[in-house]
CSV table of C-alpha atoms and ligand atoms in Angstrom, one decimal:
chain,number,residue,atom,x,y,z
R,1,MET,CA,-14.2,-79.6,-29.1
R,2,ARG,CA,-15.6,-76.7,-27.0
R,3,LYS,CA,-14.8,-73.2,-28.3
R,4,ASN,CA,-12.5,-70.9,-26.5
R,5,ILE,CA,-12.8,-67.8,-24.4
R,6,ILE,CA,-10.7,-64.9,-25.4
R,7,LEU,CA,-9.8,-62.0,-23.1
R,8,ILE,CA,-8.8,-58.7,-24.7
R,9,GLY,CA,-8.2,-55.2,-23.1
R,10,PHE,CA,-5.7,-52.6,-22.3
R,11,MET,CA,-2.5,-53.3,-20.3
R,12,GLY,CA,-3.3,-53.8,-16.6
R,13,CYS,CA,-7.0,-54.6,-17.0
R,14,GLY,CA,-6.5,-58.0,-15.4
R,15,LYS,CA,-6.6,-60.3,-18.4
R,16,THR,CA,-4.0,-62.7,-17.0
R,17,SER,CA,-5.3,-62.8,-13.5
R,18,VAL,CA,-9.0,-63.2,-14.6
R,19,GLY,CA,-8.0,-65.7,-17.3
R,20,GLY,CA,-6.1,-68.0,-14.9
R,21,LYS,CA,-9.0,-68.0,-12.4
R,22,LEU,CA,-11.7,-68.4,-15.0
R,23,SER,CA,-9.9,-71.4,-16.6
R,24,ARG,CA,-9.7,-73.1,-13.3
R,25,ALA,CA,-13.4,-72.5,-12.6
R,26,LEU,CA,-14.4,-73.9,-16.0
R,27,HIS,CA,-11.8,-76.7,-16.2
R,28,TYR,CA,-10.4,-75.1,-19.3
R,29,ARG,CA,-6.8,-74.8,-20.3
R,30,PHE,CA,-5.2,-71.4,-19.8
R,31,LEU,CA,-2.9,-69.7,-22.3
R,32,ASP,CA,-1.5,-66.2,-22.3
R,33,THR,CA,-0.1,-64.8,-25.6
R,34,ASP,CA,2.6,-62.7,-23.9
R,35,GLN,CA,3.8,-65.7,-22.0
R,36,LEU,CA,3.8,-67.9,-25.1
R,37,LEU,CA,5.7,-65.2,-27.1
R,38,GLU,CA,8.3,-64.8,-24.3
R,39,ASP,CA,8.8,-68.6,-24.3
R,40,ALA,CA,9.3,-68.5,-28.1
R,41,PHE,CA,11.6,-65.5,-28.0
R,42,GLY,CA,13.7,-66.8,-25.2
R,43,CYS,CA,13.7,-63.3,-23.7
R,44,THR,CA,11.2,-60.8,-22.2
R,45,ILE,CA,8.9,-58.7,-24.3
R,46,ARG,CA,10.7,-55.6,-23.2
R,47,GLU,CA,14.0,-57.1,-24.5
R,48,PHE,CA,12.3,-58.2,-27.7
R,49,PHE,CA,10.9,-54.7,-28.4
R,50,ALA,CA,14.3,-53.2,-27.8
R,51,ARG,CA,16.0,-55.7,-30.1
R,52,GLU,CA,13.4,-56.2,-32.9
R,53,GLY,CA,11.0,-53.4,-32.6
R,54,GLU,CA,7.2,-53.2,-32.2
R,55,GLU,CA,6.3,-54.0,-35.8
R,56,GLU,CA,8.1,-57.4,-35.5
R,57,PHE,CA,6.4,-58.1,-32.2
R,58,ARG,CA,3.0,-57.4,-33.9
R,59,ARG,CA,3.9,-59.8,-36.7
R,60,ARG,CA,4.8,-62.5,-34.2
R,61,GLU,CA,1.5,-61.9,-32.3
R,62,THR,CA,-0.4,-62.5,-35.6
R,63,GLY,CA,1.7,-65.6,-36.3
R,64,LEU,CA,0.9,-67.1,-32.9
R,65,ILE,CA,-2.9,-66.7,-33.0
R,66,SER,CA,-3.1,-67.8,-36.7
R,67,ASP,CA,-1.4,-71.1,-35.7
R,68,PHE,CA,-4.3,-71.7,-33.2
R,69,LEU,CA,-6.9,-71.7,-35.9
R,70,GLY,CA,-8.4,-75.2,-36.2
R,71,SER,CA,-6.4,-76.5,-33.2
R,72,LEU,CA,-7.4,-74.6,-30.1
R,73,GLY,CA,-10.3,-75.7,-28.0
R,74,SER,CA,-11.5,-75.5,-24.4
R,75,THR,CA,-9.0,-72.8,-23.7
R,76,VAL,CA,-9.1,-69.4,-22.0
R,77,LEU,CA,-6.7,-67.2,-24.0
R,78,SER,CA,-5.5,-64.0,-22.5
R,79,THR,CA,-4.0,-61.6,-25.1
R,80,GLY,CA,-1.5,-58.8,-25.1
R,81,GLY,CA,-3.1,-55.3,-24.9
R,82,GLY,CA,-2.2,-54.5,-28.5
R,83,MET,CA,-3.5,-57.7,-30.0
R,84,PRO,CA,-6.7,-56.1,-31.6
R,85,LEU,CA,-4.6,-53.3,-33.2
R,86,ARG,CA,-4.4,-55.4,-36.4
R,87,GLU,CA,-7.7,-55.9,-38.0
R,88,GLU,CA,-6.5,-59.4,-39.1
R,89,ASN,CA,-6.0,-60.3,-35.4
R,90,ALA,CA,-9.5,-59.2,-34.4
R,91,LYS,CA,-10.9,-61.5,-37.1
R,92,ILE,CA,-8.8,-64.4,-36.0
R,93,LEU,CA,-9.8,-63.9,-32.4
R,94,LYS,CA,-13.5,-64.0,-33.3
R,95,LYS,CA,-13.0,-67.2,-35.2
R,96,LEU,CA,-11.3,-68.7,-32.2
R,97,GLY,CA,-14.1,-68.1,-29.7
R,98,THR,CA,-16.1,-65.6,-27.7
R,99,VAL,CA,-14.2,-62.4,-27.2
R,100,PHE,CA,-14.5,-60.5,-23.9
R,101,TRP,CA,-13.2,-57.0,-23.5
R,102,LEU,CA,-12.2,-56.3,-19.9
R,103,LYS,CA,-12.6,-52.6,-19.6
R,104,ALA,CA,-11.1,-50.5,-16.9
R,105,SER,CA,-11.3,-46.7,-16.4
R,106,GLU,CA,-8.4,-44.5,-17.3
R,107,GLU,CA,-7.8,-43.7,-13.6
R,108,THR,CA,-7.7,-47.4,-12.6
R,109,THR,CA,-5.4,-48.2,-15.5
R,110,VAL,CA,-2.9,-45.5,-14.6
R,111,ALA,CA,-3.0,-46.5,-10.9
R,112,ARG,CA,-2.3,-50.1,-11.8
R,113,LEU,CA,0.5,-49.4,-14.3
R,114,ARG,CA,2.4,-46.7,-12.5
R,115,GLY,CA,5.9,-47.8,-11.8
R,116,ASP,CA,5.7,-50.8,-14.2
R,117,THR,CA,9.0,-51.5,-15.9
R,118,GLY,CA,8.1,-54.6,-17.9
R,119,ARG,CA,5.9,-52.9,-20.6
R,120,PRO,CA,7.9,-51.3,-23.3
R,121,LEU,CA,5.2,-48.9,-24.4
R,122,LEU,CA,5.2,-47.3,-20.9
R,123,LEU,CA,8.9,-46.8,-20.6
R,124,GLN,CA,9.0,-43.4,-22.2
R,125,GLY,CA,7.0,-40.2,-21.4
R,126,ASP,CA,4.4,-39.5,-18.8
R,127,ILE,CA,2.2,-42.4,-17.8
R,128,GLU,CA,-1.0,-40.4,-17.7
R,129,GLU,CA,-0.4,-39.0,-21.1
R,130,THR,CA,0.6,-42.3,-22.6
R,131,VAL,CA,-2.4,-44.2,-21.2
R,132,HIS,CA,-4.8,-41.4,-22.2
R,133,ARG,CA,-3.5,-41.4,-25.8
R,134,LEU,CA,-3.4,-45.2,-26.2
R,135,LEU,CA,-6.8,-45.7,-24.7
R,136,ALA,CA,-8.3,-43.1,-27.1
R,137,GLU,CA,-6.7,-44.9,-30.0
R,138,ARG,CA,-7.6,-48.3,-28.9
R,139,THR,CA,-11.0,-48.1,-27.3
R,140,PRO,CA,-12.9,-48.3,-30.7
R,141,LEU,CA,-10.7,-51.3,-31.7
R,142,TYR,CA,-11.5,-53.2,-28.5
R,143,GLU,CA,-15.1,-52.3,-28.9
R,144,ALA,CA,-15.1,-53.7,-32.5
R,145,ALA,CA,-13.2,-56.8,-31.6
R,146,ALA,CA,-15.4,-57.8,-28.6
R,147,ASP,CA,-18.5,-59.9,-28.4
R,148,TYR,CA,-19.0,-58.7,-24.8
R,149,THR,CA,-17.8,-55.7,-22.8
R,150,LEU,CA,-17.2,-56.1,-19.1
R,151,GLU,CA,-16.7,-53.1,-16.9
R,152,THR,CA,-14.2,-54.3,-14.3
R,153,ASP,CA,-13.8,-51.2,-12.1
R,154,GLY,CA,-14.6,-51.9,-8.4
R,155,LYS,CA,-15.4,-55.6,-9.1
R,156,SER,CA,-13.8,-58.6,-7.5
R,157,PHE,CA,-12.3,-61.4,-9.6
R,158,TYR,CA,-15.2,-63.5,-8.5
R,159,GLU,CA,-17.8,-61.0,-9.8
R,160,ILE,CA,-16.0,-60.7,-13.1
R,161,ILE,CA,-15.8,-64.4,-13.6
R,162,LYS,CA,-19.5,-64.8,-12.7
R,163,GLU,CA,-20.4,-62.2,-15.4
R,164,ILE,CA,-18.4,-64.0,-18.0
R,165,GLU,CA,-20.0,-67.3,-17.1
R,166,ASN,CA,-23.5,-65.7,-17.3
R,167,ALA,CA,-22.7,-64.2,-20.7
R,168,LEU,CA,-21.4,-67.5,-22.0
R,169,ARG,CA,-24.6,-69.2,-20.9
R,170,TRP,CA,-26.6,-66.8,-23.1
R,171,HIS,CA,-24.1,-67.0,-25.9
R,172,LEU,CA,-24.2,-70.8,-26.0
R,173,MET,CA,-28.0,-71.1,-25.7
R,174,PRO,CA,-29.9,-71.0,-29.0
R,175,HIS,CA,-32.1,-67.9,-29.0
P,201,S3P,C1,1.2,-54.4,-25.2
P,201,S3P,C2,0.7,-55.0,-24.1
P,201,S3P,C3,1.5,-56.0,-23.3
P,201,S3P,C4,2.5,-56.7,-24.2
P,201,S3P,C5,3.3,-55.7,-24.9
P,201,S3P,C6,2.5,-54.7,-25.7
P,201,S3P,C7,0.4,-53.3,-25.8
P,201,S3P,O1,0.6,-57.0,-22.8
P,201,S3P,O2,1.9,-57.5,-25.2
P,201,S3P,O3,4.0,-55.0,-23.9
P,201,S3P,O4,0.7,-52.9,-26.9
P,201,S3P,O5,-0.6,-52.9,-25.2
P,201,S3P,P1,-0.4,-56.8,-21.5
P,201,S3P,O6,-1.7,-56.2,-22.0
P,201,S3P,O7,-0.6,-58.2,-21.0
P,201,S3P,O8,0.4,-56.0,-20.6
């Protein structure tokens, strides 16, 4: 079974859009942890956060990816932006496949997320302040969890996918 491609990164960096297109280009399956969790919860992530809280959401994220160990192959897996917050999750993701961090600048991130109502962490406070604070907290965690970092600012989906394919070629070749 071929290994998997894992996409991590902050909210709004394009994991789901890139993941879908990449999976079609490679003839891989596409899975998105947020979508799978919403299916399992039977409600939106926003509703789940309001009802059960963030800690429970994080616990369910860990449960979901742990269940993939030993069974997932030939899949592009997009993950929720908070997935690498738990060290345990970062370890599981590395075991599952090659981890790509889709990195976007703070300005691009704010512009993409302004007006968003589906993401519970953005519902309170000023968007600029929230993105600034969370990016500062999370950047080292994304860095540590990733095998490859991809700068996405100003790049088309096509360019991002080509970069991932090139990196995979190197990664898969013995050297
Ligand atoms: C979260 C990101 C969201 C979703 C949840 C929490 C986060 O996923 O999992 O709202 O903590 O950054 P996206 O990155 O797909 O928006």
